[in-house]
Amino acid sequence: MNLTSPRTWLFILYLCIIVYLSATPSNEFGYFSFIWRYDKYVHFFEYLILGFLLVNALMINPMRRSDWVSVIAFIIIFPIIDETVQRFTPGRIPDVMDGIADISGGLIGTYLRRLFS
């Protein structure tokens, strides 16, 4: 990743937002608490954007096969960590189906960014 690129900083900012929201107790969401009815859709689109932004940040230079392996590994491992953090967050419940929605969205986001290149 090129740390001087706005693409990289956009990815890092979005990643920080995901981490912040994952560590936020459920009673602090206030107005946005209604969104949990659409929980799986939120997880899917949240990670679709993350996957898209990750590949977008890495495509500053031509991507090699090892870069793609790292992208796929990140898209699989990060949601697992995200759901684990929720286990220790008051009012939040980790869910395997949320993790599957995260991974699916992330993989489709990476594919879409690759498709649009």
N, CA, C and O atoms as a printed pandas DataFrame, in Angstrom:
     atom_number atom_name residue_name chain_id  residue_number  x_coord  y_coord  z_coord
0              1         N          MET        A               1    0.835   -1.184    0.000
1              2        CA          MET        A               1    0.000    0.000    0.000
2              3         C          MET        A               1    0.877    1.243    0.000
3              4         O          MET        A               1    1.937    1.293    0.624
4              5         N          ASN        A               2    0.405    2.215   -0.705
5              6        CA          ASN        A               2    1.108    3.480   -0.791
6              7         C          ASN        A               2    0.473    4.455    0.200
7              8         O          ASN        A               2   -0.655    4.902   -0.011
8              9         N          LEU        A               3    1.183    4.787    1.275
9             10        CA          LEU        A               3    0.624    5.631    2.329
10            11         C          LEU        A               3    0.427    7.087    1.922
11            12         O          LEU        A               3   -0.164    7.861    2.674
12            13         N          THR        A               4    0.905    7.464    0.762
13            14        CA          THR        A               4    0.682    8.828    0.301
14            15         C          THR        A               4   -0.568    8.933   -0.570
15            16         O          THR        A               4   -0.942   10.028   -0.989
16            17         N          SER        A               5   -1.204    7.820   -0.838
17            18        CA          SER        A               5   -2.372    7.809   -1.714
18            19         C          SER        A               5   -3.666    8.028   -0.927
19            20         O          SER        A               5   -3.858    7.432    0.133
20            21         N          PRO        A               6   -4.546    8.876   -1.442
21            22        CA          PRO        A               6   -5.857    9.047   -0.807
22            23         C          PRO        A               6   -6.665    7.738   -0.777
23            24         O          PRO        A               6   -7.481    7.539    0.123
24            25         N          ARG        A               7   -6.445    6.860   -1.743
25            26        CA          ARG        A               7   -7.130    5.564   -1.761
26            27         C          ARG        A               7   -6.804    4.748   -0.511
27            28         O          ARG        A               7   -7.679    4.132    0.096
28            29         N          THR        A               8   -5.535    4.763   -0.148
29            30        CA          THR        A               8   -5.099    4.019    1.037
30            31         C          THR        A               8   -5.722    4.605    2.292
31            32         O          THR        A               8   -6.192    3.863    3.154
32            33         N          TRP        A               9   -5.734    5.921    2.406
33            34        CA          TRP        A               9   -6.285    6.565    3.592
34            35         C          TRP        A               9   -7.798    6.399    3.673
35            36         O          TRP        A               9   -8.354    6.325    4.768
36            37         N          LEU        A              10   -8.462    6.339    2.533
37            38        CA          LEU        A              10   -9.901    6.074    2.528
38            39         C          LEU        A              10  -10.181    4.674    3.075
39            40         O          LEU        A              10  -11.103    4.481    3.867
40            41         N          PHE        A              11   -9.378    3.705    2.647
41            42        CA          PHE        A              11   -9.509    2.343    3.164
42            43         C          PHE        A              11   -9.250    2.306    4.668
43            44         O          PHE        A              11  -10.018    1.693    5.409
44            45         N          ILE        A              12   -8.187    2.948    5.124
45            46        CA          ILE        A              12   -7.840    2.942    6.550
46            47         C          ILE        A              12   -8.938    3.625    7.367
47            48         O          ILE        A              12   -9.306    3.132    8.433
48            49         N          LEU        A              13   -9.461    4.741    6.887
49            50        CA          LEU        A              13  -10.542    5.428    7.581
50            51         C          LEU        A              13  -11.779    4.531    7.692
51            52         O          LEU        A              13  -12.386    4.438    8.758
52            53         N          TYR        A              14  -12.143    3.884    6.607
53            54        CA          TYR        A              14  -13.308    2.999    6.609
54            55         C          TYR        A              14  -13.082    1.817    7.559
55            56         O          TYR        A              14  -13.999    1.413    8.273
56            57         N          LEU        A              15  -11.890    1.276    7.569
57            58        CA          LEU        A              15  -11.548    0.184    8.475
58            59         C          LEU        A              15  -11.674    0.632    9.937
59            60         O          LEU        A              15  -12.177   -0.114   10.776
60            61         N          CYS        A              16  -11.223    1.835   10.231
61            62        CA          CYS        A              16  -11.348    2.373   11.594
62            63         C          CYS        A              16  -12.815    2.558   11.986
63            64         O          CYS        A              16  -13.180    2.326   13.138
64            65         N          ILE        A              17  -13.642    2.966   11.055
65            66        CA          ILE        A              17  -15.072    3.116   11.333
66            67         C          ILE        A              17  -15.689    1.765   11.675
67            68         O          ILE        A              17  -16.486    1.665   12.607
68            69         N          ILE        A              18  -15.326    0.730   10.929
69            70        CA          ILE        A              18  -15.837   -0.615   11.215
70            71         C          ILE        A              18  -15.409   -1.065   12.611
71            72         O          ILE        A              18  -16.219   -1.594   13.372
72            73         N          VAL        A              19  -14.150   -0.857   12.942
73            74        CA          VAL        A              19  -13.651   -1.263   14.262
74            75         C          VAL        A              19  -14.373   -0.482   15.357
75            76         O          VAL        A              19  -14.762   -1.057   16.374
76            77         N          TYR        A              20  -14.553    0.805   15.160
77            78        CA          TYR        A              20  -15.248    1.632   16.148
78            79         C          TYR        A              20  -16.689    1.152   16.351
79            80         O          TYR        A              20  -17.144    1.007   17.485
80            81         N          LEU        A              21  -17.395    0.911   15.261
81            82        CA          LEU        A              21  -18.785    0.460   15.373
82            83         C          LEU        A              21  -18.887   -0.928   16.001
83            84         O          LEU        A              21  -19.841   -1.216   16.724
84            85         N          SER        A              22  -17.920   -1.777   15.728
85            86        CA          SER        A              22  -17.924   -3.113   16.324
86            87         C          SER        A              22  -17.705   -3.064   17.828
87            88         O          SER        A              22  -18.219   -3.909   18.562
88            89         N          ALA        A              23  -16.954   -2.090   18.282
89            90        CA          ALA        A              23  -16.642   -1.983   19.705
90            91         C          ALA        A              23  -17.630   -1.096   20.460
91            92         O          ALA        A              23  -17.471   -0.873   21.661
92            93         N          THR        A              24  -18.641   -0.594   19.769
93            94        CA          THR        A              24  -19.643    0.255   20.397
94            95         C          THR        A              24  -20.750   -0.602   21.009
95            96         O          THR        A              24  -21.343   -1.424   20.311
96            97         N          PRO        A              25  -21.037   -0.427   22.292
97            98        CA          PRO        A              25  -22.129   -1.183   22.919
98            99         C          PRO        A              25  -23.463   -0.888   22.233
99           100         O          PRO        A              25  -23.684    0.216   21.735
100          101         N          SER        A              26  -24.342   -1.878   22.211
101          102        CA          SER        A              26  -25.602   -1.748   21.485
102          103         C          SER        A              26  -26.492   -0.638   22.016
103          104         O          SER        A              26  -27.259   -0.058   21.248
104          105         N          ASN        A              27  -26.418   -0.322   23.305
105          106        CA          ASN        A              27  -27.284    0.717   23.857
106          107         C          ASN        A              27  -26.846    2.130   23.457
107          108         O          ASN        A              27  -27.557    3.094   23.744
108          109         N          GLU        A              28  -25.704    2.268   22.807
109          110        CA          GLU        A              28  -25.214    3.583   22.377
110          111         C          GLU        A              28  -25.567    3.912   20.934
111          112         O          GLU        A              28  -25.185    4.970   20.434
112          113         N          PHE        A              29  -26.292    3.023   20.255
113          114        CA          PHE        A              29  -26.640    3.287   18.862
114          115         C          PHE        A              29  -27.836    4.221   18.734
115          116         O          PHE        A              29  -28.026    4.828   17.680
116          117         N          GLY        A              30  -28.646    4.351   19.781
117          118        CA          GLY        A              30  -29.757    5.300   19.796
118          119         C          GLY        A              30  -30.660    5.169   18.596
119          120         O          GLY        A              30  -31.300    4.137   18.395
120          121         N          TYR        A              31  -30.711    6.222   17.795
121          122        CA          TYR        A              31  -31.608    6.297   16.637
122          123         C          TYR        A              31  -31.389    5.159   15.646
123          124         O          TYR        A              31  -32.337    4.708   15.004
124          125         N          PHE        A              32  -30.170    4.699   15.518
125          126        CA          PHE        A              32  -29.851    3.684   14.519
126          127         C          PHE        A              32  -30.151    2.259   14.975
127          128         O          PHE        A              32  -29.849    1.305   14.259
128          129         N          SER        A              33  -30.743    2.107   16.157
129          130        CA          SER        A              33  -31.014    0.758   16.666
130          131         C          SER        A              33  -32.024    0.000   15.804
131          132         O          SER        A              33  -32.051   -1.230   15.836
132          133         N          PHE        A              34  -32.855    0.707   15.035
133          134        CA          PHE        A              34  -33.831    0.041   14.164
134          135         C          PHE        A              34  -33.159   -0.778   13.068
135          136         O          PHE        A              34  -33.773   -1.681   12.500
136          137         N          ILE        A              35  -31.916   -0.470   12.774
137          138        CA          ILE        A              35  -31.217   -1.101   11.654
138          139         C          ILE        A              35  -30.952   -2.584   11.890
139          140         O          ILE        A              35  -30.675   -3.310   10.936
140          141         N          TRP        A              36  -31.029   -3.051   13.126
141          142        CA          TRP        A              36  -30.720   -4.450   13.414
142          143         C          TRP        A              36  -31.725   -5.410   12.804
143          144         O          TRP        A              36  -31.460   -6.610   12.724
144          145         N          ARG        A              37  -32.882   -4.903   12.370
145          146        CA          ARG        A              37  -33.812   -5.771   11.631
146          147         C          ARG        A              37  -33.192   -6.220   10.314
147          148         O          ARG        A              37  -33.547   -7.266    9.772
148          149         N          TYR        A              38  -32.278   -5.430    9.815
149          150        CA          TYR        A              38  -31.634   -5.700    8.527
150          151         C          TYR        A              38  -30.168   -6.076    8.730
151          152         O          TYR        A              38  -29.317   -5.773    7.893
152          153         N          ASP        A              39  -29.891   -6.726    9.826
153          154        CA          ASP        A              39  -28.537   -7.022   10.281
154          155         C          ASP        A              39  -27.654   -7.665    9.213
155          156         O          ASP        A              39  -26.539   -7.199    8.976
156          157         N          LYS        A              40  -28.128   -8.711    8.577
157          158        CA          LYS        A              40  -27.297   -9.432    7.598
158          159         C          LYS        A              40  -26.999   -8.564    6.378
159          160         O          LYS        A              40  -25.898   -8.619    5.830
160          161         N          TYR        A              41  -27.977   -7.762    5.953
161          162        CA          TYR        A              41  -27.746   -6.856    4.822
162          163         C          TYR        A              41  -26.700   -5.805    5.170
163          164         O          TYR        A              41  -25.844   -5.469    4.353
164          165         N          VAL        A              42  -26.781   -5.294    6.391
165          166        CA          VAL        A              42  -25.805   -4.294    6.839
166          167         C          VAL        A              42  -24.406   -4.895    6.830
167          168         O          VAL        A              42  -23.468   -4.282    6.321
168          169         N          HIS        A              43  -24.264   -6.093    7.391
169          170        CA          HIS        A              43  -22.955   -6.756    7.406
170          171         C          HIS        A              43  -22.451   -6.981    5.981
171          172         O          HIS        A              43  -21.286   -6.715    5.686
172          173         N          PHE        A              44  -23.315   -7.465    5.107
173          174        CA          PHE        A              44  -22.916   -7.745    3.729
174          175         C          PHE        A              44  -22.404   -6.486    3.035
175          176         O          PHE        A              44  -21.312   -6.495    2.467
176          177         N          PHE        A              45  -23.184   -5.400    3.075
177          178        CA          PHE        A              45  -22.793   -4.182    2.373
178          179         C          PHE        A              45  -21.623   -3.471    3.025
179          180         O          PHE        A              45  -20.819   -2.838    2.340
180          181         N          GLU        A              46  -21.520   -3.569    4.354
181          182        CA          GLU        A              46  -20.381   -2.992    5.065
182          183         C          GLU        A              46  -19.075   -3.608    4.563
183          184         O          GLU        A              46  -18.101   -2.897    4.319
184          185         N          TYR        A              47  -19.061   -4.911    4.412
185          186        CA          TYR        A              47  -17.849   -5.600    3.975
186          187         C          TYR        A              47  -17.683   -5.597    2.465
187          188         O          TYR        A              47  -16.563   -5.745    1.977
188          189         N          LEU        A              48  -18.759   -5.435    1.712
189          190        CA          LEU        A              48  -18.643   -5.264    0.270
190          191         C          LEU        A              48  -17.840   -3.995    0.002
191          192         O          LEU        A              48  -16.941   -3.985   -0.839
192          193         N          ILE        A              49  -18.169   -2.934    0.718
193          194        CA          ILE        A              49  -17.435   -1.672    0.582
194          195         C          ILE        A              49  -15.988   -1.848    1.033
195          196         O          ILE        A              49  -15.068   -1.344    0.389
196          197         N          LEU        A              50  -15.786   -2.566    2.143
197          198        CA          LEU        A              50  -14.429   -2.786    2.638
198          199         C          LEU        A              50  -13.582   -3.534    1.606
199          200         O          LEU        A              50  -12.450   -3.137    1.330
200          201         N          GLY        A              51  -14.120   -4.608    1.038
201          202        CA          GLY        A              51  -13.387   -5.367    0.021
202          203         C          GLY        A              51  -13.065   -4.516   -1.196
203          204         O          GLY        A              51  -11.961   -4.577   -1.738
204          205         N          PHE        A              52  -14.043   -3.723   -1.619
205          206        CA          PHE        A              52  -13.845   -2.832   -2.762
206          207         C          PHE        A              52  -12.725   -1.832   -2.474
207          208         O          PHE        A              52  -11.831   -1.636   -3.297
208          209         N          LEU        A              53  -12.782   -1.198   -1.291
209          210        CA          LEU        A              53  -11.772   -0.195   -0.938
210          211         C          LEU        A              53  -10.387   -0.810   -0.743
211          212         O          LEU        A              53   -9.379   -0.177   -1.058
212          213         N          LEU        A              54  -10.332   -2.031   -0.227
213          214        CA          LEU        A              54   -9.038   -2.699   -0.045
214          215         C          LEU        A              54   -8.361   -2.919   -1.392
215          216         O          LEU        A              54   -7.192   -2.572   -1.562
216          217         N          VAL        A              55   -9.073   -3.484   -2.334
217          218        CA          VAL        A              55   -8.480   -3.730   -3.657
218          219         C          VAL        A              55   -8.188   -2.409   -4.348
219          220         O          VAL        A              55   -7.176   -2.278   -5.038
220          221         N          ASN        A              56   -9.064   -1.429   -4.169
221          222        CA          ASN        A              56   -8.841   -0.112   -4.755
222          223         C          ASN        A              56   -7.531    0.487   -4.243
223          224         O          ASN        A              56   -6.782    1.090   -5.012
224          225         N          ALA        A              57   -7.254    0.325   -2.955
225          226        CA          ALA        A              57   -6.006    0.850   -2.382
226          227         C          ALA        A              57   -4.786    0.083   -2.889
227          228         O          ALA        A              57   -3.719    0.663   -3.090
228          229         N          LEU        A              58   -4.949   -1.209   -3.090
229          230        CA          LEU        A              58   -3.813   -2.016   -3.538
230          231         C          LEU        A              58   -3.564   -1.937   -5.034
231          232         O          LEU        A              58   -2.469   -2.263   -5.493
232          233         N          MET        A              59   -4.557   -1.512   -5.803
233          234        CA          MET        A              59   -4.402   -1.472   -7.253
234          235         C          MET        A              59   -3.651   -0.242   -7.744
235          236         O          MET        A              59   -3.597    0.015   -8.947
236          237         N          ILE        A              60   -3.070    0.520   -6.820
237          238        CA          ILE        A              60   -2.232    1.643   -7.227
238          239         C          ILE        A              60   -1.073    1.104   -8.057
239          240         O          ILE        A              60   -0.687    1.696   -9.064
240          241         N          ASN        A              61   -0.530   -0.017   -7.625
241          242        CA          ASN        A              61    0.496   -0.738   -8.377
242          243         C          ASN        A              61   -0.142   -2.031   -8.886
243          244         O          ASN        A              61   -1.109   -2.510   -8.295
244          245         N          PRO        A              62    0.385   -2.604   -9.978
245          246        CA          PRO        A              62   -0.179   -3.871  -10.450
246          247         C          PRO        A              62   -0.119   -4.938   -9.353
247          248         O          PRO        A              62    0.903   -5.101   -8.687
248          249         N          MET        A              63   -1.224   -5.658   -9.178
249          250        CA          MET        A              63   -1.291   -6.667   -8.120
250          251         C          MET        A              63   -0.771   -8.004   -8.615
251          252         O          MET        A              63   -1.081   -8.450   -9.719
252          253         N          ARG        A              64    0.027   -8.628   -7.765
253          254        CA          ARG        A              64    0.560   -9.954   -8.059
254          255         C          ARG        A              64   -0.334  -11.006   -7.421
255          256         O          ARG        A              64   -1.258  -10.678   -6.677
256          257         N          ARG        A              65   -0.057  -12.254   -7.712
257          258        CA          ARG        A              65   -0.823  -13.358   -7.127
258          259         C          ARG        A              65   -0.733  -13.350   -5.604
259          260         O          ARG        A              65   -1.726  -13.611   -4.926
260          261         N          SER        A              66    0.438  -13.055   -5.064
261          262        CA          SER        A              66    0.609  -13.025   -3.607
262          263         C          SER        A              66   -0.220  -11.905   -2.978
263          264         O          SER        A              66   -0.683  -12.038   -1.845
264          265         N          ASP        A              67   -0.408  -10.807   -3.705
265          266        CA          ASP        A              67   -1.268   -9.729   -3.205
266          267         C          ASP        A              67   -2.705  -10.220   -3.074
267          268         O          ASP        A              67   -3.390   -9.917   -2.097
268          269         N          TRP        A              68   -3.151  -10.983   -4.069
269          270        CA          TRP        A              68   -4.526  -11.502   -4.031
270          271         C          TRP        A              68   -4.704  -12.505   -2.892
271          272         O          TRP        A              68   -5.759  -12.547   -2.259
272          273         N          VAL        A              69   -3.697  -13.295   -2.636
273          274        CA          VAL        A              69   -3.761  -14.237   -1.506
274          275         C          VAL        A              69   -3.893  -13.455   -0.203
275          276         O          VAL        A              69   -4.670  -13.834    0.673
276          277         N          SER        A              70   -3.147  -12.380   -0.072
277          278        CA          SER        A              70   -3.228  -11.546    1.130
278          279         C          SER        A              70   -4.600  -10.887    1.263
279          280         O          SER        A              70   -5.141  -10.796    2.365
280          281         N          VAL        A              71   -5.156  -10.433    0.161
281          282        CA          VAL        A              71   -6.490   -9.813    0.174
282          283         C          VAL        A              71   -7.533  -10.819    0.648
283          284         O          VAL        A              71   -8.346  -10.509    1.520
284          285         N          ILE        A              72   -7.512  -12.019    0.079
285          286        CA          ILE        A              72   -8.483  -13.051    0.446
286          287         C          ILE        A              72   -8.304  -13.425    1.917
287          288         O          ILE        A              72   -9.290  -13.587    2.635
288          289         N          ALA        A              73   -7.073  -13.562    2.367
289          290        CA          ALA        A              73   -6.817  -13.901    3.769
290          291         C          ALA        A              73   -7.366  -12.800    4.690
291          292         O          ALA        A              73   -7.975  -13.097    5.718
292          293         N          PHE        A              74   -7.153  -11.555    4.327
293          294        CA          PHE        A              74   -7.659  -10.442    5.138
294          295         C          PHE        A              74   -9.183  -10.457    5.178
295          296         O          PHE        A              74   -9.783  -10.268    6.236
296          297         N          ILE        A              75   -9.806  -10.681    4.025
297          298        CA          ILE        A              75  -11.269  -10.684    3.938
298          299         C          ILE        A              75  -11.864  -11.837    4.751
299          300         O          ILE        A              75  -13.006  -11.738    5.199
300          301         N          ILE        A              76  -11.139  -12.892    4.945
301          302        CA          ILE        A              76  -11.631  -14.017    5.750
302          303         C          ILE        A              76  -11.312  -13.815    7.234
303          304         O          ILE        A              76  -12.156  -14.099    8.084
304          305         N          ILE        A              77  -10.126  -13.337    7.556
305          306        CA          ILE        A              77   -9.690  -13.234    8.950
306          307         C          ILE        A              77  -10.292  -12.028    9.672
307          308         O          ILE        A              77  -10.675  -12.142   10.836
308          309         N          PHE        A              78  -10.382  -10.883    9.011
309          310        CA          PHE        A              78  -10.855   -9.673    9.689
310          311         C          PHE        A              78  -12.284   -9.815   10.221
311          312         O          PHE        A              78  -12.526   -9.398   11.353
312          313         N          PRO        A              79  -13.240  -10.374    9.482
313          314        CA          PRO        A              79  -14.581  -10.552   10.058
314          315         C          PRO        A              79  -14.605  -11.476   11.276
315          316         O          PRO        A              79  -15.413  -11.292   12.187
316          317         N          ILE        A              80  -13.728  -12.456   11.287
317          318        CA          ILE        A              80  -13.653  -13.345   12.453
318          319         C          ILE        A              80  -13.198  -12.548   13.669
319          320         O          ILE        A              80  -13.745  -12.708   14.760
320          321         N          ILE        A              81  -12.202  -11.692   13.484
321          322        CA          ILE        A              81  -11.736  -10.829   14.572
322          323         C          ILE        A              81  -12.846   -9.858   14.974
323          324         O          ILE        A              81  -13.065   -9.620   16.162
324          325         N          ASP        A              82  -13.532   -9.309   14.002
325          326        CA          ASP        A              82  -14.621   -8.367   14.244
326          327         C          ASP        A              82  -15.721   -8.997   15.100
327          328         O          ASP        A              82  -16.185   -8.386   16.063
328          329         N          GLU        A              83  -16.130  -10.195   14.757
329          330        CA          GLU        A              83  -17.166  -10.884   15.532
330          331         C          GLU        A              83  -16.656  -11.268   16.927
331          332         O          GLU        A              83  -17.430  -11.289   17.884
332          333         N          THR        A              84  -15.379  -11.566   17.042
333          334        CA          THR        A              84  -14.796  -11.879   18.345
334          335         C          THR        A              84  -14.803  -10.653   19.255
335          336         O          THR        A              84  -15.075  -10.769   20.450
336          337         N          VAL        A              85  -14.505   -9.479   18.696
337          338        CA          VAL        A              85  -14.553   -8.238   19.469
338          339         C          VAL        A              85  -15.972   -8.013   19.993
339          340         O          VAL        A              85  -16.157   -7.559   21.122
340          341         N          GLN        A              86  -16.962   -8.329   19.178
341          342        CA          GLN        A              86  -18.346   -8.135   19.598
342          343         C          GLN        A              86  -18.713   -9.039   20.774
343          344         O          GLN        A              86  -19.617   -8.716   21.545
344          345         N          ARG        A              87  -18.029  -10.147   20.911
345          346        CA          ARG        A              87  -18.292  -11.053   22.041
346          347         C          ARG        A              87  -17.990  -10.375   23.371
347          348         O          ARG        A              87  -18.621  -10.680   24.383
348          349         N          PHE        A              88  -17.039   -9.468   23.372
349          350        CA          PHE        A              88  -16.625   -8.778   24.593
350          351         C          PHE        A              88  -17.218   -7.374   24.711
351          352         O          PHE        A              88  -16.857   -6.622   25.617
352          353         N          THR        A              89  -18.119   -7.021   23.806
353          354        CA          THR        A              89  -18.752   -5.709   23.817
354          355         C          THR        A              89  -20.139   -5.835   24.440
355          356         O          THR        A              89  -20.931   -6.670   24.003
356          357         N          PRO        A              90  -20.451   -5.019   25.456
357          358        CA          PRO        A              90  -21.752   -5.113   26.123
358          359         C          PRO        A              90  -22.930   -4.951   25.150
359          360         O          PRO        A              90  -22.965   -4.023   24.341
360          361         N          GLY        A              91  -23.872   -5.862   25.250
361          362        CA          GLY        A              91  -25.075   -5.791   24.425
362          363         C          GLY        A              91  -24.903   -6.310   23.016
363          364         O          GLY        A              91  -25.866   -6.312   22.249
364          365         N          ARG        A              92  -23.728   -6.744   22.650
365          366        CA          ARG        A              92  -23.479   -7.246   21.294
366          367         C          ARG        A              92  -23.308   -8.750   21.358
367          368         O          ARG        A              92  -22.779   -9.286   22.332
368          369         N          ILE        A              93  -23.756   -9.420   20.320
369          370        CA          ILE        A              93  -23.695  -10.875   20.263
370          371         C          ILE        A              93  -22.987  -11.281   18.972
371          372         O          ILE        A              93  -23.438  -10.915   17.887
372          373         N          PRO        A              94  -21.887  -12.032   19.069
373          374        CA          PRO        A              94  -21.245  -12.510   17.841
374          375         C          PRO        A              94  -22.135  -13.561   17.187
375          376         O          PRO        A              94  -22.792  -14.344   17.873
376          377         N          ASP        A              95  -22.149  -13.571   15.871
377          378        CA          ASP        A              95  -23.002  -14.489   15.133
378          379         C          ASP        A              95  -22.236  -15.041   13.936
379          380         O          ASP        A              95  -21.645  -14.288   13.162
380          381         N          VAL        A              96  -22.255  -16.347   13.798
381          382        CA          VAL        A              96  -21.567  -16.990   12.676
382          383         C          VAL        A              96  -22.159  -16.514   11.352
383          384         O          VAL        A              96  -21.432  -16.311   10.380
384          385         N          MET        A              97  -23.477  -16.338   11.316
385          386        CA          MET        A              97  -24.116  -15.887   10.076
386          387         C          MET        A              97  -23.689  -14.455    9.719
387          388         O          MET        A              97  -23.591  -14.113    8.540
388          389         N          ASP        A              98  -23.437  -13.626   10.730
389          390        CA          ASP        A              98  -22.899  -12.291   10.454
390          391         C          ASP        A              98  -21.518  -12.411    9.815
391          392         O          ASP        A              98  -21.202  -11.693    8.867
392          393         N          GLY        A              99  -20.702  -13.317   10.336
393          394        CA          GLY        A              99  -19.376  -13.538    9.769
394          395         C          GLY        A              99  -19.442  -14.021    8.331
395          396         O          GLY        A              99  -18.642  -13.606    7.493
396          397         N          ILE        A             100  -20.394  -14.897    8.045
397          398        CA          ILE        A             100  -20.566  -15.389    6.672
398          399         C          ILE        A             100  -21.016  -14.247    5.760
399          400         O          ILE        A             100  -20.545  -14.133    4.628
400          401         N          ALA        A             101  -21.927  -13.402    6.251
401          402        CA          ALA        A             101  -22.358  -12.240    5.460
402          403         C          ALA        A             101  -21.183  -11.288    5.228
403          404         O          ALA        A             101  -21.039  -10.730    4.140
404          405         N          ASP        A             102  -20.347  -11.104    6.247
405          406        CA          ASP        A             102  -19.157  -10.243    6.120
406          407         C          ASP        A             102  -18.209  -10.780    5.050
407          408         O          ASP        A             102  -17.781  -10.049    4.157
408          409         N          ILE        A             103  -17.896  -12.046    5.157
409          410        CA          ILE        A             103  -16.949  -12.650    4.211
410          411         C          ILE        A             103  -17.508  -12.636    2.801
411          412         O          ILE        A             103  -16.789  -12.325    1.852
412          413         N          SER        A             104  -18.785  -12.970    2.653
413          414        CA          SER        A             104  -19.418  -12.955    1.326
414          415         C          SER        A             104  -19.376  -11.561    0.723
415          416         O          SER        A             104  -19.009  -11.392   -0.440
416          417         N          GLY        A             105  -19.750  -10.564    1.511
417          418        CA          GLY        A             105  -19.716   -9.184    1.024
418          419         C          GLY        A             105  -18.311   -8.745    0.657
419          420         O          GLY        A             105  -18.105   -8.102   -0.372
420          421         N          GLY        A             106  -17.342   -9.092    1.499
421          422        CA          GLY        A             106  -15.953   -8.720    1.225
422          423         C          GLY        A             106  -15.429   -9.342   -0.059
423          424         O          GLY        A             106  -14.768   -8.678   -0.857
424          425         N          LEU        A             107  -15.729  -10.617   -0.251
425          426        CA          LEU        A             107  -15.268  -11.295   -1.471
426          427         C          LEU        A             107  -15.929  -10.718   -2.718
427          428         O          LEU        A             107  -15.275  -10.542   -3.746
428          429         N          ILE        A             108  -17.206  -10.426   -2.632
429          430        CA          ILE        A             108  -17.897   -9.835   -3.784
430          431         C          ILE        A             108  -17.377   -8.420   -4.043
431          432         O          ILE        A             108  -17.233   -8.016   -5.197
432          433         N          GLY        A             109  -17.094   -7.668   -2.979
433          434        CA          GLY        A             109  -16.514   -6.328   -3.148
434          435         C          GLY        A             109  -15.162   -6.372   -3.839
435          436         O          GLY        A             109  -14.877   -5.540   -4.700
436          437         N          THR        A             110  -14.320   -7.345   -3.465
437          438        CA          THR        A             110  -13.014   -7.460   -4.130
438          439         C          THR        A             110  -13.195   -7.841   -5.593
439          440         O          THR        A             110  -12.494   -7.338   -6.471
440          441         N          TYR        A             111  -14.146   -8.737   -5.843
441          442        CA          TYR        A             111  -14.413   -9.157   -7.223
442          443         C          TYR        A             111  -14.927   -7.983   -8.064
443          444         O          TYR        A             111  -14.501   -7.796   -9.204
444          445         N          LEU        A             112  -15.837   -7.202   -7.496
445          446        CA          LEU        A             112  -16.388   -6.059   -8.240
446          447         C          LEU        A             112  -15.308   -5.043   -8.575
447          448         O          LEU        A             112  -15.281   -4.502   -9.680
448          449         N          ARG        A             113  -14.401   -4.778   -7.604
449          450        CA          ARG        A             113  -13.323   -3.811   -7.888
450          451         C          ARG        A             113  -12.396   -4.346   -8.956
451          452         O          ARG        A             113  -11.925   -3.597   -9.812
452          453         N          ARG        A             114  -12.134   -5.636   -8.909
453          454        CA          ARG        A             114  -11.286   -6.252   -9.932
454          455         C          ARG        A             114  -11.975   -6.200  -11.293
455          456         O          ARG        A             114  -11.332   -5.979  -12.319
456          457         N          LEU        A             115  -13.278   -6.405  -11.287
457          458        CA          LEU        A             115  -14.060   -6.376  -12.517
458          459         C          LEU        A             115  -14.052   -4.998  -13.161
459          460         O          LEU        A             115  -14.027   -4.889  -14.387
460          461         N          PHE        A             116  -14.074   -3.940  -12.349
461          462        CA          PHE        A             116  -14.123   -2.569  -12.860
462          463         C          PHE        A             116  -12.758   -1.994  -13.209
463          464         O          PHE        A             116  -12.661   -0.834  -13.609
464          465         N          SER        A             117  -11.693   -2.796  -13.061
465          466        CA          SER        A             117  -10.361   -2.254  -13.350
466          467         C          SER        A             117  -10.035   -2.299  -14.814
467          468         O          SER        A             117   -8.950   -1.880  -15.218
